[in-house]
Structure formats: C-alpha cells, structure tokens
Coordinates of C-alpha atoms in Angstrom, one line a residue:
M1 CA 21.9 41.8 -48.4
T2 CA 24.0 38.6 -48.7
K3 CA 23.5 35.5 -46.6
K4 CA 26.8 36.2 -45.0
E5 CA 26.0 39.6 -44.0
F6 CA 22.7 38.6 -42.7
I7 CA 24.3 35.9 -40.4
I8 CA 26.8 38.4 -39.0
L9 CA 24.1 40.9 -38.2
F10 CA 22.1 38.2 -36.4
L11 CA 25.1 37.2 -34.3
L12 CA 25.8 40.8 -33.3
G13 CA 22.1 41.0 -32.3
I14 CA 22.5 38.1 -30.0
V15 CA 25.7 39.7 -28.4
Q16 CA 24.0 43.0 -27.9
T17 CA 21.1 41.3 -26.4
G18 CA 23.3 39.4 -23.9
I19 CA 25.2 42.6 -23.0
F20 CA 21.8 44.4 -22.3
M21 CA 20.6 41.6 -20.1
L22 CA 23.8 41.7 -17.9
V23 CA 23.6 45.4 -17.8
F24 CA 19.8 45.2 -16.8
Q25 CA 20.6 42.6 -14.2
K26 CA 23.3 44.6 -12.7
K27 CA 21.0 47.6 -12.4
E28 CA 18.2 45.6 -11.1
Q29 CA 20.6 44.2 -8.3
D30 CA 21.6 47.9 -7.7
L31 CA 17.9 48.8 -7.5
D32 CA 16.9 45.9 -5.2
P33 CA 19.5 45.2 -2.7
S34 CA 17.3 42.6 -1.1
L35 CA 18.4 40.2 -3.9
P36 CA 20.9 37.4 -3.0
I37 CA 24.4 38.2 -4.0
Y38 CA 25.2 34.5 -4.7
H39 CA 23.3 32.0 -6.8
F40 CA 24.2 28.3 -7.2
D41 CA 22.5 25.8 -9.4
S42 CA 21.6 22.2 -7.9
Q43 CA 24.8 20.8 -9.7
E44 CA 27.3 23.1 -8.2
K45 CA 28.9 21.9 -5.1
I46 CA 31.5 23.2 -2.6
S47 CA 34.8 21.5 -3.4
Y48 CA 37.1 23.1 -0.7
L49 CA 36.4 24.8 2.7
N50 CA 39.1 26.1 5.0
I51 CA 38.2 27.9 8.1
K52 CA 40.7 29.9 10.3
L53 CA 40.2 30.9 13.9
K54 CA 42.3 34.0 14.9
N55 CA 44.5 33.6 11.8
S56 CA 45.4 29.9 12.5
N57 CA 44.0 26.9 10.6
F58 CA 41.1 25.5 12.3
L59 CA 39.8 22.9 9.8
T60 CA 40.0 22.0 6.0
I61 CA 37.4 19.8 4.0
E62 CA 37.8 18.6 0.5
F63 CA 35.4 16.9 -1.8
K64 CA 36.7 13.5 -3.1
D65 CA 35.3 10.8 -5.3
D66 CA 33.6 9.1 -2.2
G67 CA 32.3 12.3 -0.7
Y68 CA 33.6 15.0 1.7
W69 CA 36.6 14.5 3.9
L70 CA 38.2 16.3 6.7
I71 CA 41.9 16.5 5.9
D72 CA 42.9 18.8 8.7
P73 CA 43.2 18.5 11.7
V74 CA 42.1 14.9 11.5
K75 CA 41.5 12.7 8.5
K76 CA 37.9 11.6 8.8
K77 CA 34.7 11.4 6.8
A78 CA 32.9 14.9 6.6
D79 CA 29.2 15.5 7.0
G80 CA 28.0 16.4 3.2
Y81 CA 24.7 17.8 4.6
M82 CA 26.6 20.6 6.2
M83 CA 28.2 21.5 3.0
E84 CA 24.6 21.8 1.5
D85 CA 23.7 24.1 4.6
I86 CA 26.6 26.5 3.8
K87 CA 25.5 26.8 0.2
L88 CA 22.0 27.7 1.4
L89 CA 23.3 30.4 3.9
L90 CA 25.5 31.9 1.3
Q91 CA 22.5 32.6 -0.9
R92 CA 20.9 34.3 2.0
I93 CA 23.4 37.0 1.8
T94 CA 22.2 40.3 0.4
R95 CA 23.3 43.8 -0.1
D96 CA 20.9 45.4 2.4
D97 CA 22.3 48.0 4.7
K98 CA 25.8 47.8 3.5
L99 CA 28.7 50.0 4.5
D100 CA 31.7 51.3 2.9
A101 CA 34.8 49.1 3.7
N102 CA 36.9 52.1 4.8
E103 CA 39.6 51.7 7.4
Q104 CA 37.3 53.2 10.1
N105 CA 34.5 50.9 9.4
L106 CA 36.6 47.9 9.2
K107 CA 38.2 48.6 12.6
E108 CA 34.8 49.4 14.3
C109 CA 33.2 46.3 12.9
G110 CA 36.0 44.0 13.9
L111 CA 37.1 43.1 10.3
Q112 CA 40.7 44.4 10.4
T113 CA 41.8 41.2 12.4
P114 CA 38.7 39.1 12.2
D115 CA 38.4 36.0 14.6
V116 CA 36.8 33.8 11.9
E117 CA 37.8 33.6 8.3
A118 CA 36.5 31.1 5.6
S119 CA 37.8 30.3 2.1
I120 CA 35.3 28.4 -0.2
K121 CA 35.9 26.9 -3.6
M122 CA 33.0 25.7 -5.9
T123 CA 33.2 23.0 -8.3
Q124 CA 32.6 25.5 -11.1
N125 CA 35.9 27.5 -10.2
R126 CA 34.2 30.1 -8.2
E127 CA 36.1 31.2 -5.2
I128 CA 34.5 32.9 -2.2
A129 CA 36.3 34.6 0.8
L130 CA 34.6 35.5 3.9
K131 CA 35.7 37.4 7.0
F132 CA 33.2 37.6 10.0
G133 CA 33.4 40.6 12.3
K134 CA 31.4 41.7 15.5
T135 CA 27.8 41.3 16.3
L136 CA 25.7 44.3 15.3
P137 CA 25.0 46.6 18.3
L138 CA 21.4 46.6 17.6
T139 CA 19.0 43.7 16.6
I140 CA 17.0 43.7 13.4
N141 CA 13.4 42.6 13.7
G142 CA 14.5 40.8 16.9
S143 CA 17.2 38.9 15.3
E144 CA 21.1 39.2 15.7
Y145 CA 23.4 39.8 12.8
V146 CA 27.2 39.8 12.4
Y147 CA 29.3 42.1 10.0
L148 CA 30.8 40.3 6.9
K149 CA 33.4 41.1 4.4
L150 CA 33.2 39.4 1.1
G151 CA 36.6 39.1 -0.5
S152 CA 37.9 42.4 -2.1
E153 CA 34.5 43.8 -2.5
P154 CA 34.5 47.6 -1.2
F155 CA 31.6 47.1 1.1
I156 CA 30.6 45.4 4.5
Y157 CA 27.6 43.3 4.7
Q158 CA 25.6 41.6 7.3
M159 CA 24.9 38.0 8.1
F160 CA 22.2 36.4 10.2
K161 CA 24.1 35.2 13.3
P162 CA 22.7 31.6 13.4
D163 CA 24.1 31.2 9.9
F164 CA 27.5 32.5 10.9
L165 CA 27.8 30.2 14.0
I166 CA 28.0 27.1 11.6
F167 CA 31.5 28.3 10.9
T168 CA 32.5 28.1 14.7
I169 CA 31.2 24.5 15.2
P170 CA 33.9 22.2 16.7
V171 CA 35.6 19.8 14.5
D172 CA 33.8 16.8 15.6
G173 CA 30.5 18.6 14.6
W174 CA 31.9 18.6 10.9
R175 CA 32.4 14.8 10.9
S176 CA 29.9 12.5 9.3
K177 CA 27.7 10.9 11.9
K178 CA 27.0 7.9 9.9
I179 CA 29.1 5.0 11.4
L180 CA 29.0 2.5 8.7
N181 CA 28.2 2.8 5.0
F182 CA 27.9 -0.3 2.7
A183 CA 25.7 -2.0 0.2
P184 CA 23.9 -4.8 1.6
Q185 CA 23.7 -6.7 -1.5
T186 CA 27.5 -6.9 -1.4
V187 CA 27.5 -9.0 1.9
S188 CA 28.3 -12.7 1.4
E189 CA 28.7 -13.9 4.9
I190 CA 27.8 -12.8 8.6
K191 CA 29.4 -14.1 11.9
L192 CA 27.5 -13.2 15.1
S193 CA 28.9 -13.6 18.6
G194 CA 29.0 -11.7 22.0
L195 CA 26.6 -12.0 24.9
K196 CA 23.5 -12.2 22.8
F197 CA 25.1 -15.1 20.9
L198 CA 26.9 -17.4 23.4
R199 CA 26.8 -20.0 20.6
P200 CA 28.5 -18.2 17.7
A201 CA 26.5 -18.3 14.5
Q202 CA 27.6 -18.2 11.0
I203 CA 25.2 -17.2 8.1
V204 CA 26.1 -17.3 4.5
K205 CA 24.3 -15.9 1.4
R206 CA 23.4 -18.6 -1.2
D207 CA 23.0 -16.9 -4.4
K208 CA 21.9 -20.0 -6.2
F209 CA 18.8 -20.1 -3.7
Q210 CA 18.7 -16.2 -3.2
D211 CA 18.4 -16.8 0.5
W212 CA 20.5 -16.6 3.7
F213 CA 21.5 -20.0 5.2
L214 CA 22.7 -20.7 8.9
T215 CA 25.7 -23.1 8.7
D216 CA 26.7 -22.9 12.4
P217 CA 25.6 -23.9 15.1
Y218 CA 23.1 -25.8 13.1
Q219 CA 21.8 -25.8 9.5
E220 CA 18.6 -23.9 8.5
V221 CA 17.3 -21.3 6.0
L222 CA 16.8 -17.9 7.7
D223 CA 14.2 -15.1 7.2
G224 CA 16.1 -12.8 4.7
G225 CA 13.8 -9.9 6.1
K226 CA 15.3 -10.2 9.4
I227 CA 18.9 -10.2 7.9
Y228 CA 18.2 -7.0 6.0
Q229 CA 16.7 -5.5 9.2
L230 CA 20.1 -6.1 10.9
F231 CA 21.7 -4.4 7.8
Y232 CA 19.4 -1.4 8.2
F233 CA 20.2 -1.0 11.9
L234 CA 24.0 -1.0 10.9
Q235 CA 23.4 1.7 8.2
E236 CA 21.2 4.0 10.1
I237 CA 22.9 4.4 13.4
Y238 CA 24.7 8.0 13.8
A239 CA 27.4 8.9 16.3
K240 CA 26.5 11.4 19.0
E241 CA 30.0 11.5 20.5
Y242 CA 33.3 10.2 19.7
V243 CA 35.5 8.6 22.5
P244 CA 39.2 7.8 21.8
K245 CA 39.9 4.2 22.3
E246 CA 42.5 4.7 24.9
K247 CA 39.9 6.2 27.2
M248 CA 37.5 3.2 27.2
S249 CA 37.1 -0.4 25.9
L250 CA 34.0 -2.5 25.2
D251 CA 34.9 -5.6 27.4
H252 CA 31.5 -7.2 27.2
P253 CA 29.9 -6.6 23.8
D254 CA 26.4 -7.6 23.4
Y255 CA 26.9 -8.1 19.7
I256 CA 30.0 -8.9 17.7
I257 CA 28.9 -8.7 14.0
E258 CA 31.5 -9.6 11.2
L259 CA 30.5 -8.8 7.8
T260 CA 32.3 -10.5 4.8
F261 CA 31.9 -8.7 1.5
D262 CA 32.0 -10.1 -2.1
S263 CA 35.4 -8.4 -2.5
G264 CA 36.8 -10.5 0.4
S265 CA 37.1 -7.6 2.7
K266 CA 35.8 -7.8 6.4
T267 CA 34.2 -5.3 8.9
K268 CA 33.8 -6.3 12.4
I269 CA 31.4 -4.3 14.7
H270 CA 31.1 -4.4 18.4
V271 CA 27.9 -3.2 19.9
Q272 CA 27.5 -2.7 23.7
A273 CA 24.6 -1.1 25.6
K274 CA 25.4 1.5 28.2
E275 CA 25.2 0.2 31.9
A276 CA 21.6 0.5 32.8
D277 CA 22.1 2.5 35.9
K278 CA 24.0 5.1 33.9
I279 CA 21.2 5.6 31.5
E280 CA 19.4 9.0 31.9
Q281 CA 15.7 8.6 32.4
G282 CA 13.6 9.7 29.4
K283 CA 16.3 9.1 26.8
E284 CA 16.5 6.9 23.8
P285 CA 18.5 3.7 24.3
Q286 CA 22.2 4.6 24.7
F287 CA 25.1 2.2 23.5
Y288 CA 28.5 2.1 22.1
V289 CA 29.7 0.9 18.7
Y290 CA 33.3 0.1 17.8
L291 CA 34.8 -0.8 14.4
E292 CA 37.8 -3.0 14.8
G293 CA 40.8 -1.2 13.7
S294 CA 39.4 2.2 14.4
D295 CA 41.0 4.6 16.9
E296 CA 37.9 5.5 18.6
I297 CA 34.5 4.3 20.0
F298 CA 31.2 5.7 18.9
Y299 CA 28.5 6.8 21.5
V300 CA 25.0 6.5 20.1
E301 CA 21.5 7.4 21.2
S302 CA 18.8 5.8 19.2
E303 CA 15.6 3.8 19.6
K304 CA 16.8 1.5 16.6
Y305 CA 18.8 -0.6 19.4
S306 CA 15.5 -2.3 20.0
S307 CA 15.4 -3.6 16.5
L308 CA 18.5 -5.7 17.0
P309 CA 17.9 -9.4 17.4
A310 CA 17.6 -10.7 21.0
N311 CA 19.2 -14.1 19.8
L312 CA 19.7 -16.2 16.9
D313 CA 15.8 -17.2 16.9
D314 CA 15.0 -13.7 15.9
F315 CA 16.5 -14.5 12.4
R316 CA 14.3 -17.6 12.1
F317 CA 11.1 -18.0 10.3
K318 CA 8.2 -17.9 12.8
V319 CA 6.3 -20.8 10.9
L320 CA 6.5 -24.5 11.8
Y321 CA 7.6 -25.8 8.4
R322 CA 8.3 -24.2 5.3
F323 CA 8.2 -26.3 2.0
R324 CA 7.0 -26.3 -1.5
P325 CA 3.6 -28.0 -1.7
D326 CA 4.5 -29.7 -5.0
E327 CA 7.2 -31.6 -3.2
L328 CA 4.7 -33.1 -0.8
Q329 CA 4.1 -36.7 -1.5
K330 CA 2.3 -37.8 1.6
F331 CA 1.3 -36.6 5.2
E332 CA -0.3 -38.3 8.2
I333 CA -2.0 -37.0 11.2
A334 CA -2.2 -39.4 14.2
S335 CA -3.9 -38.9 17.6
F336 CA -4.1 -41.4 20.4
K337 CA -7.1 -41.0 22.4
E338 CA -8.8 -43.2 25.0
G339 CA -6.6 -46.3 24.1
K340 CA -7.1 -45.9 20.4
L341 CA -4.7 -44.5 17.6
S342 CA -6.7 -42.6 15.0
T343 CA -4.6 -41.9 11.8
L344 CA -5.5 -39.7 8.9
V345 CA -3.3 -40.4 5.8
F346 CA -3.0 -38.2 2.7
E347 CA -1.2 -39.3 -0.5
Q348 CA -0.3 -37.6 -3.9
K349 CA -2.4 -39.0 -6.5
V350 CA -2.8 -38.6 -10.2
V351 CA -6.4 -38.0 -11.4
E352 CA -7.8 -37.2 -14.9
D353 CA -10.5 -34.8 -15.8
V354 CA -12.0 -33.6 -19.1
I355 CA -11.7 -29.7 -19.5
D356 CA -12.7 -28.0 -22.6
G357 CA -13.1 -31.3 -24.3
K358 CA -9.5 -32.3 -23.4
R359 CA -8.4 -35.1 -21.0
Q360 CA -6.0 -33.6 -18.5
S361 CA -4.0 -35.0 -15.5
F362 CA -3.7 -33.4 -12.2
Q363 CA -1.8 -34.0 -9.0
V364 CA -4.0 -34.0 -5.8
L365 CA -3.7 -35.0 -2.2
E366 CA -6.3 -37.7 -1.5
I367 CA -7.5 -39.1 1.8
V368 CA -6.4 -42.8 1.9
E369 CA -7.1 -43.6 5.6
P370 CA -9.7 -43.9 6.9
K371 CA -11.6 -45.0 3.8
G372 CA -14.9 -43.8 5.0
I373 CA -13.9 -40.2 4.6
L374 CA -12.8 -40.1 1.1
V375 CA -15.3 -38.9 -1.5
D376 CA -15.4 -40.7 -4.8
P377 CA -14.2 -38.3 -7.6
S378 CA -17.4 -38.9 -9.5
Q379 CA -19.2 -36.9 -6.9
R380 CA -17.6 -33.8 -8.4
E381 CA -19.1 -31.2 -6.1
L382 CA -18.3 -32.9 -2.9
Y383 CA -14.8 -34.3 -4.1
D384 CA -13.7 -30.7 -4.9
R385 CA -15.0 -29.5 -1.6
Q386 CA -13.0 -32.1 0.1
Q387 CA -9.9 -31.2 -2.0
N388 CA -10.3 -27.5 -1.0
Y389 CA -10.4 -28.6 2.8
V390 CA -7.0 -30.6 2.2
Q391 CA -5.4 -27.8 0.5
A392 CA -6.4 -25.3 3.0
F393 CA -5.1 -27.5 5.7
V394 CA -1.6 -27.6 4.0
Q395 CA -1.7 -23.9 3.6
R396 CA -2.5 -23.4 7.1
F397 CA 0.2 -25.6 8.3
M398 CA 2.8 -23.8 6.2
K399 CA 1.5 -20.5 7.9
S400 CA 1.1 -21.8 11.4
E401 CA 3.0 -19.5 13.6
I402 CA 5.4 -20.3 16.3
T403 CA 4.7 -18.2 19.5
S404 CA 8.1 -18.8 20.9
F405 CA 11.3 -21.0 20.4
L406 CA 12.1 -22.8 23.4
N407 CA 15.3 -24.9 23.4
R408 CA 16.9 -28.1 22.2
V409 CA 16.6 -31.2 24.3
S410 CA 18.1 -34.7 24.0
K411 CA 15.9 -37.6 22.8
T412 CA 16.1 -39.3 26.2
V413 CA 14.4 -36.2 27.8
V414 CA 11.7 -36.1 25.1
A415 CA 11.1 -39.9 25.7
K416 CA 10.0 -39.0 29.3
I417 CA 7.6 -36.4 28.0
V418 CA 6.2 -37.7 24.6
D419 CA 5.1 -41.2 23.9
V420 CA 6.1 -41.6 20.3
E421 CA 4.2 -44.9 20.1
K422 CA 0.9 -43.2 21.5
P423 CA 1.3 -39.6 20.8
E424 CA -1.3 -37.1 21.7
C425 CA -0.9 -35.7 18.3
K426 CA 1.7 -36.4 15.5
V427 CA 2.0 -35.0 12.1
T428 CA 4.4 -36.4 9.5
F429 CA 5.2 -35.0 6.2
Y430 CA 6.9 -36.8 3.5
L431 CA 8.5 -34.7 0.8
T432 CA 10.6 -35.8 -2.2
N433 CA 13.8 -35.9 -0.3
E434 CA 12.8 -35.2 3.3
K435 CA 10.7 -36.6 6.2
R436 CA 9.7 -34.4 9.0
E437 CA 7.8 -35.3 12.2
F438 CA 6.1 -33.0 14.6
Y439 CA 4.7 -34.1 18.2
F440 CA 2.0 -31.9 19.6
Q441 CA 0.9 -31.6 23.1
E442 CA -1.3 -29.5 25.1
S443 CA 0.3 -28.0 28.2
G444 CA -1.5 -25.5 30.5
T445 CA -2.5 -22.5 28.4
K446 CA -0.2 -23.4 25.5
G447 CA 0.5 -25.9 23.1
L448 CA 4.1 -27.5 22.7
V449 CA 5.7 -29.0 19.8
Y450 CA 8.6 -31.4 19.7
V451 CA 10.7 -31.8 16.4
P452 CA 13.5 -34.3 15.9
V453 CA 16.3 -32.2 14.4
S454 CA 19.0 -35.2 14.6
D455 CA 19.3 -38.8 15.9
T456 CA 19.9 -37.6 19.4
E457 CA 18.1 -34.2 19.7
Y458 CA 14.8 -32.5 19.6
E459 CA 13.9 -28.8 19.3
M460 CA 10.8 -27.3 21.1
F461 CA 8.4 -24.7 20.2
S462 CA 5.4 -23.2 21.7
V463 CA 2.1 -22.6 19.7
Q464 CA -1.4 -21.7 20.5
K465 CA -3.3 -24.3 22.4
S466 CA -6.3 -24.0 20.0
Y467 CA -4.1 -25.1 17.2
V468 CA -3.2 -28.3 18.9
K469 CA -6.9 -28.9 19.5
M470 CA -7.6 -28.2 15.9
L471 CA -5.0 -30.9 14.7
K472 CA -6.5 -33.4 17.1
G473 CA -9.8 -33.1 15.8
L474 CA -8.6 -32.4 12.3
H475 CA -10.1 -35.5 10.6
F476 CA -13.7 -34.0 11.3
N477 CA -12.8 -31.3 8.7
F478 CA -12.9 -33.7 6.0
Y479 CA -16.4 -35.1 6.4
V480 CA -18.1 -33.4 3.6
E481 CA -21.0 -35.8 2.9
P482 CA -24.1 -33.9 4.4
I483 CA -26.0 -35.5 7.2
W484 CA -29.2 -35.0 4.9
K485 CA -30.1 -33.5 1.6
L486 CA -33.8 -33.2 1.5
D487 CA -36.1 -33.3 -1.5
P488 CA -39.0 -31.1 0.0
K489 CA -41.6 -32.8 -2.0
T490 CA -40.9 -36.2 -0.5
V491 CA -41.1 -35.0 3.2
K492 CA -44.3 -36.5 4.6
K493 CA -44.1 -35.7 8.3
I494 CA -42.2 -33.3 10.7
S495 CA -42.3 -34.0 14.6
L496 CA -40.9 -31.1 16.6
Y497 CA -40.2 -31.3 20.3
Q498 CA -39.1 -28.0 21.8
K499 CA -38.2 -27.0 25.4
I500 CA -39.9 -23.7 26.4
Q501 CA -38.7 -21.2 29.0
S502 CA -40.6 -23.0 31.9
G503 CA -38.8 -26.0 31.1
D504 CA -41.7 -28.0 29.8
I505 CA -41.5 -29.8 26.3
V506 CA -44.1 -28.8 23.6
H507 CA -44.6 -31.2 20.8
F508 CA -46.2 -30.6 17.4
E509 CA -46.5 -33.0 14.4
Y510 CA -46.7 -31.5 11.1
I511 CA -48.4 -33.8 8.5
R512 CA -48.5 -33.2 4.7
N513 CA -51.9 -33.4 3.1
G514 CA -51.7 -32.9 -0.6
E515 CA -50.5 -29.4 -1.2
E516 CA -51.2 -28.4 2.5
W517 CA -49.8 -29.3 5.9
K518 CA -51.9 -30.0 9.0
V519 CA -51.0 -30.0 12.7
D520 CA -52.5 -31.8 15.5
S521 CA -53.8 -28.8 17.4
N522 CA -57.2 -27.1 18.0
D523 CA -55.6 -23.8 18.5
Y524 CA -53.1 -23.5 15.7
M525 CA -52.8 -24.0 12.0
V526 CA -49.8 -24.5 9.9
D527 CA -48.2 -21.6 8.0
T528 CA -47.7 -23.6 4.8
V529 CA -45.6 -21.0 2.9
R530 CA -43.1 -20.8 5.8
L531 CA -42.7 -24.4 6.3
E532 CA -42.1 -25.1 2.7
A533 CA -39.5 -22.2 2.5
A534 CA -37.6 -23.7 5.5
L535 CA -37.6 -27.1 3.7
T536 CA -36.4 -25.5 0.6
R537 CA -33.7 -23.3 2.1
E538 CA -32.5 -23.7 5.7
L539 CA -33.3 -27.4 6.2
A540 CA -32.6 -28.6 2.6
V541 CA -28.9 -29.5 3.2
L542 CA -27.6 -30.2 6.7
D543 CA -23.7 -30.0 6.6
Q544 CA -21.5 -31.7 9.1
A545 CA -18.2 -30.2 8.1
R546 CA -17.9 -28.4 11.4
I547 CA -17.8 -31.6 13.5
I548 CA -16.2 -31.1 17.1
S549 CA -16.3 -34.5 18.4
D550 CA -17.2 -38.1 17.6
D551 CA -17.1 -39.2 21.4
P552 CA -20.7 -40.1 22.5
S553 CA -19.5 -39.3 26.1
D554 CA -19.3 -35.7 24.9
L555 CA -23.1 -35.4 24.3
G556 CA -23.7 -34.3 27.9
K557 CA -20.9 -31.7 27.7
F558 CA -22.6 -30.1 24.6
G559 CA -26.2 -30.3 26.3
L560 CA -27.4 -32.9 23.8
L561 CA -28.6 -35.3 26.7
D562 CA -31.3 -32.7 27.4
P563 CA -31.6 -31.0 24.0
L564 CA -33.3 -27.7 23.4
I565 CA -35.0 -29.0 20.2
I566 CA -35.6 -32.5 18.7
C567 CA -36.6 -32.7 15.0
I568 CA -37.7 -35.7 13.2
I569 CA -38.3 -35.5 9.6
E570 CA -39.8 -38.5 7.7
G571 CA -39.7 -39.0 4.0
D572 CA -39.8 -41.6 1.3
N573 CA -38.1 -44.6 3.1
K574 CA -35.9 -42.3 5.2
T575 CA -36.3 -40.7 8.6
Y576 CA -33.9 -38.1 9.8
K577 CA -33.4 -37.2 13.7
L578 CA -31.6 -34.2 14.8
K579 CA -30.9 -32.9 18.4
I580 CA -30.1 -29.4 19.1
S581 CA -28.7 -27.6 22.0
D582 CA -27.6 -24.1 23.1
R583 CA -25.4 -25.1 26.0
Y584 CA -23.1 -22.2 25.9
A585 CA -24.3 -19.0 24.4
D586 CA -26.8 -17.2 22.4
D587 CA -26.6 -18.1 18.6
T588 CA -24.2 -20.9 19.3
Y589 CA -25.8 -24.3 18.7
F590 CA -24.5 -27.9 18.8
A591 CA -26.2 -30.8 17.1
T592 CA -26.1 -34.6 16.6
A593 CA -27.9 -36.8 14.1
D594 CA -26.7 -40.1 15.3
D595 CA -25.9 -39.6 19.0
K596 CA -22.2 -39.8 18.2
L597 CA -20.9 -37.1 15.9
I598 CA -21.2 -33.6 17.4
F599 CA -21.1 -30.5 15.2
H600 CA -21.9 -26.8 15.3
I601 CA -25.0 -25.9 13.5
D602 CA -25.9 -22.7 12.0
S603 CA -28.3 -20.4 13.7
A604 CA -30.0 -19.9 10.4
V605 CA -31.0 -23.5 10.5
V606 CA -32.2 -23.4 14.1
R607 CA -34.3 -20.3 13.9
P608 CA -37.2 -21.5 11.9
L609 CA -37.3 -24.5 14.3
K610 CA -37.5 -22.3 17.4
E611 CA -40.1 -20.2 15.8
N612 CA -42.0 -23.2 14.5
F613 CA -44.5 -22.9 11.7
L614 CA -47.7 -22.2 13.5
V615 CA -50.1 -19.5 13.5
K616 CA -53.1 -19.0 15.9
K617 CA -56.7 -19.8 14.7
F618 CA -59.3 -17.1 14.7
K619 CA -62.4 -18.1 16.5

C-alpha cells in the first residue's frame, strides 16, 4: 500500500466514524426523548429576538457592540441577563409527550393562530421560531405546561409555563435596570450641589498625586475611598419603575452630581428621596434618579441610598492631620496650667551611629525643651526608648480620629473662646513647606479642636476628651529615666509600712545580715529567698514612664497623703522612698517617689510588698 493510499483510507475512516456518531446521537435522541432539543455552548449568544402578540410586533431586541438594545417599540438599553435566561429555558425543552402537528391538534392546542410568537437568531447563524399555544388541561407533577410549536418541525411539544411567561413580560421589564454605567477611573472631575451641598463643591482628580482634591469651597485632599464609594452607589442602583418626565419633576434634589470624564463628556445626575410621608413601612429607602437629557425619571428602592454622603465632610479624612513624617522638622506642645506655660519642643536632628562597623547618619526627632527630659544618646537603651515614644506620638497624632466636623468660625469668635497666648493645649507642627496649629480644649464630655485655616477663619472639630487630656499631660510620657535601678547586693535595709484592713499601720524593718535577712519581730522570720527574688525582679527597676501628674496638690486626689504602703529602701549612699495607694479600684495603683510626680505603678510591683516577706516562727 502506498503512502497516498494509506492517507486516503485514514481520512475515509474519520468520515465514517463521524457519520456513525451522528446517526448514533440521532438514534439516542429518538430512544431518550428526555434529552434537550437545543444545546448551546457558553460562547453562543442570542443576537436577535422578536416577539409578536396576536400577530403584531410586541418588541425587538438586538445585540450590538455595547450590549443588548431594545429597538422597537422604544430605543433603550436591554437587560442582557434576560437573554441568558432565554438560552437556559430553550435548553429545557425536550421531546417528551410530543403530538403530531396535524391540523386537528394545531387547532385544539391553540397553535393555528397563536397569541404569542418568538423569533430568535443565535450568533452562530442558528434560527429558532417558537409558537405558544394553550395551557395543557392537566398539570404534570403539579406543574402547568403550555403547548409549543418549533418552526417547521412536525410535532407539538410542551414548555414549562413559568418559562413561557418570560415572553409576555411588559416592555419595561425587558429594559436594563442599571441606570448608569461608567468606568470610575475615567472620571476626572466631580461637582456636587443640591440640598445636601448648599455650598457647591468641586473635586478634581490629580493624576500627579493620585488623589482627589477639593478645589471649592476650600482646598483639601479628600478620602479617595469615599469618592469611590459614591461611584459604587451610582453604578449599583437599579430602576424599579420608569416615570415619563412630563408626569413629574425633581424640584428639590438632595444631590446634583455632575461627572466629567477624561474624554470631556459630562453626565449630570439628580437624586431626590421620596417624601417621608409617602414611603411604605418596612420597605427599603425609596428615591428618584434623573439623568439630565433623559426623557424619564427612574424610581429606585435600595438600601444603598444610606451610603450617599450626608454632606461634604463625609468625603474628608477623619484624622486631625495628614503629613509625611519625613517632612516634619519640628513640633511643639504647649499647655497653660495654674499660671504657667509648659512647652515641649521636638526638633529634627542628625545623629551618627556605628552599625556593622560602618558610621551612618540618621534623622531623629529629639526633645530640645525642657532640657531635663532629653536622654543623652550615649545611654543607648534609654535614648532608643525615648525615641520610640516620640515616634509613637507622631504616629498616633497622624491617626487621631475626628469624631465630628463642626463648623467654620471667624477669628474674632475664636478669640472669645481660645486664649492663644495661654492655651489650654496647643500643638504646632512645622513641616518643610507648612506650619499648622491646633488648639485643644476640654468641653463637657468631649474635646474641641480649633484649627486656623486662613487669616480670618478657624475650623472646629470634636475629638474624644481623653485625647485632649493625654496631650495636656504628654510630656510625662517622655520621662524614661527610671526612678530607681537597684543593685540587689547593695541593699542594706528595707522599711515597710502597710495599712491593714482595720486601718492600723504595721511596720517591719528588714536588715541584711551577710547572706541572710533579719526582721525586728519575735513572731516572724524573713523568707530570704522571696525577698531576694523581689529585689532581683519586681523591685529591681521602677519605671516612671506612666506619669499622670506633676502637681503636688494631686497627691490627695490619688490617695497618696494617706497611702496604702510606704516602702523605704536603703543602699550604698542612696535611699529610695515610695508611697503607694489603691484609691480607685483593685489592681489599680498610684505611686510617688518624691511627693511630686504621680504615676501608675504595676500591680506586679505592689504584690510582693503587700504580701511582705515574712513567715511565722514555729515555737
């Protein structure tokens, strides 16, 4: 056999196999009438749909480059999902219980002059004609079916009645419910007005900075996430009803949103809530949407209405101040208290350090005022700790949340409220090209902030009252020198005074005697192991980083004029005295070491002092 003859025989074999498969499939269909008549792959679409009611055109839909469009009786965007539904229901038609399409059967099934006809063309040039007849007199498994004639086929089939009803939906039901379709990244400008924006706002996209910038009524970078939330609302609202424009008008829109696109085209959207007294109970928010230039108004029911901004402030960042930390050159915190102005000043400094054998330079914010707080860089551990506190404060200020935007007031009004020379608390930031001032005050249950935004105007915010308190006492956070750092071996004597439940004071003195400890008591002896362990762990370093006051008049307020414990530790040429109270609650303790600075003290430090270091003698 030659190569050519082999190839010819091989091709003939393929053709025969194909013919056999087609015949086999046809026989299989004849044997199994439950198989669907139509099969469509995922790429095949309906390109044309025409429906006639009683032999008159009802509607026509065509597939175009930008989706499905109704072209008769109205020219409107069509719902592509409904076309997918038709594909699915066509694939549910089977040859079960077919009848011969003779004249008698056609007449009895209502198919000689059908009320509903549909012509469908597929993108792969397949044409399907459907005629719908009467409802079957009997239900099948509790479901209703209608008679169906497919093109010129010599049989009458059945279709599930709910599937048939899609062809009787009114024209508006075939329309796309999506009101607006656009790509958010192509929007270059937004204008906002209406009842919610009595002062119209203009927002532009600055591609250079990749942000959204408010240019009117004032200038400010806005929260891009909130802008895209507005876009999401506009893209995700769907019409429930269509109202001809001549039948109603939106005289008082809550929102007028004008979008300008990169192409220069504009779209203006009016949004107005339905009158409160006309909203049905238990329903989602109801409102109207109008696109300028349209001949109709869309009625919408959607919970998404609540996502619309209540006012321009909803687009703003809810933090006090946004800046780049590397641009911060200096900042000051000033508080006026009891006739004295206390100021904490930080400046950007360049420090050098040796890392991996190489000398490197770093920029850090150092405390320059008051002098007594700054730790010398040679004390590396304490210096790093202080730097961490400084950086933590800067980060916290950047994240500090505004609880509400209040209003803008004139400089003369603020002058009656805030003494700029003797501020309750003032924070000033000096950036590379900007200086920003914040005046804080406690007011009832909240904190108020006044920020100069021009030569004549201040803006007011509210913040948590605790945040203002923190700022007023902020300089306490930068004391990182420990009150004491004990060498347990140098401790010679411990005097412990403790108030017991009866109110009496018990006093014990622990005296080191070589490797042992003794106590001036006939009934008790010292648990040396426990005492040495406390000196090594809990009492070794006493921190003052959690200072809450430096005012001696607060000693009584925190229970330190009548303390729970007084502990005096004597060592080599040093004596430390500590007073501890539990004025407010269990495991909340306050202490002072000099009758001036008051600080929180950890319960782990207090516990061994409360339990003391004694064990009862056996007699």
